[in-house]
C-alpha angles and dihedrals in degrees: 000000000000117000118226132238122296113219131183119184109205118192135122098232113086099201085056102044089049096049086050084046096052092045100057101043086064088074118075097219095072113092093186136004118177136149149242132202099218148339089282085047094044094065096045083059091052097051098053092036107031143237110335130221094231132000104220095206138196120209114218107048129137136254090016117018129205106270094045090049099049084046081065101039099055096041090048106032107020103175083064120107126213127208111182109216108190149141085227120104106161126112115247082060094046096045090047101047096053084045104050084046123277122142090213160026127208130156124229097247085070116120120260094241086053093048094052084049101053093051091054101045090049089054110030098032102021097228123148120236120199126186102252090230092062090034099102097052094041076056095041086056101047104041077053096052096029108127088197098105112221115275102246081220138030140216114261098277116203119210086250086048094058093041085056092049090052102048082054095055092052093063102257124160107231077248084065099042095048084057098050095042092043091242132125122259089253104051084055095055099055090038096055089046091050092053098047087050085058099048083049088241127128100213151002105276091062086038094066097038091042087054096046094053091045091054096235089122129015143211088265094055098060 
C-alpha cells in the first residue's frame, strides 16, 4: 500500500503551527503531519519520527532560523523538500532561501487551497512554486546564475505559448491560470508539459528562466 505524504511545519509561532496542523490533517494524503518550533526543534523531530516528505519552514525563528535550518536539511537529509511559508518578501530572504535549498517561496497571506497544492505538487510532481509578489527576483537570480548558456535559436513560440510562460513566471497554480485563460486544470497541465518538452526544460522554475534569458518574456512582464 502506498504511504501518504510526511509533513513537518516548522515555525515558532504555536497558533500558527496548529492551524497548519489542523489544516493539513483534514486531507486525507497526508500520513503524518506534525510540527516543530524551530530549526534546533525540527531536528529533534527528525530524529524520533523520522525523515519527512517535505519541511514547511518559517524564516525568522530562534535559536535556529529558517535558512540555516534548510542548509541543514538538504545537506543532511536531501530527499527532503523544503517550502518556505513567511510574512518576508525582501530579497536578501528570498535569495537566501532558494539558495540554501528550498523548493519554494510563499508568503503567509496565500490561500489555503493554494497552500495544499503546493505542497503536493512539490512532493508528488516536483514543481517549484514561487509567490507571485517575490517571483521576479527568485527569476532575476536565477536567469543571472543559470549555467545553462543561451540557446543561439528557439523553438517556434506562439503568442499563447509566451502568456503561459509568463503566468508561470509570476508564480500561478495551473488552477490560477485555468481560470485566467478560460481552460480547464487539465488542459493547462498538458499544456504547460507540452511546452516545456518543446524548450527542452523539466519544470517551471527552468521554464521561466529559460524563457527570461531567451528573451521570449522579460523582467516587466512578471
Amino acid at each position: 500500500m502506498k504511504t501518504g505524504i510526511k509533513l513537518i511545519i516548522c515555525d515558532d509561532q504555536e497558533i500558527v503551527r496548529e492551524g497548519l496542523k489542523t489544516i493539513f490533517e483534514s486531507d486525507d494524503s497526508f500520513e503524518m503531519v506534525t510540527t516543530a518550533e524551530d530549526g534546533v526543534d525540527l531536528f529533534y523531530k527528525i530524529d524520533s519520527l523520522g525523515i519527512p516528505d517535505l519541511v514547511l519552514m518559517d524564516l525568522k525563528m530562534p535559536h535556529r532560523n529558517g535558512i540555516q535550518a534548510t542548509r541543514q536539511l538538504r545537506s543532511t537529509y536531501p530527499e527532503s523538500k523544503v517550502l518556505i511559508l513567511t510574512t518576508y518578501d525582501d530579497d536578501h530572504w528570498v535569495i537566501d532561501a532558494i539558495k540554501a535549498g528550498a523548493s519554494g517561496y510563499l508568503l503567509k497571506d496565500t490561500t489555503r487551497i493554494n497552500l495544499i497544492d503546493a505542497v503536493k505538487g512539490t512532493i508528488l510532481m516536483d514543481q517549484t512554486f514561487i509567490d507571485p509578489s517575490v517571483a521576479g527576483k527568485v527569476l532575476a537570480m536565477a536567469a543571472n546564475t543559470m549555467s545553462r548558456p543561451i540557446e543561439s535559436s528557439t523553438p517556434d513560440i506562439k503568442p499563447r505559448d509566451r502568456q503561459l510562460l509568463t503566468l508561470i513566471a509570476r508564480g500561478l497554480s495551473n488552477a490560477d491560470i485555468a481560470g485566467k485563460l478560460y481552460l480547464s486544470e487539465g488542459t493547462v497541465r498538458n499544456y504547460a508539459s507540452a511546452l516545456f518538452n518543446r524548450i527542452g526544460v523539466a519544470d517551471r522554475t527552468q521554464a521561466a528562466v529559460t524563457a527570461l534569458r531567451c528573451g521570449i518574456i522579460n523582467l516587466n512582464d512578471i
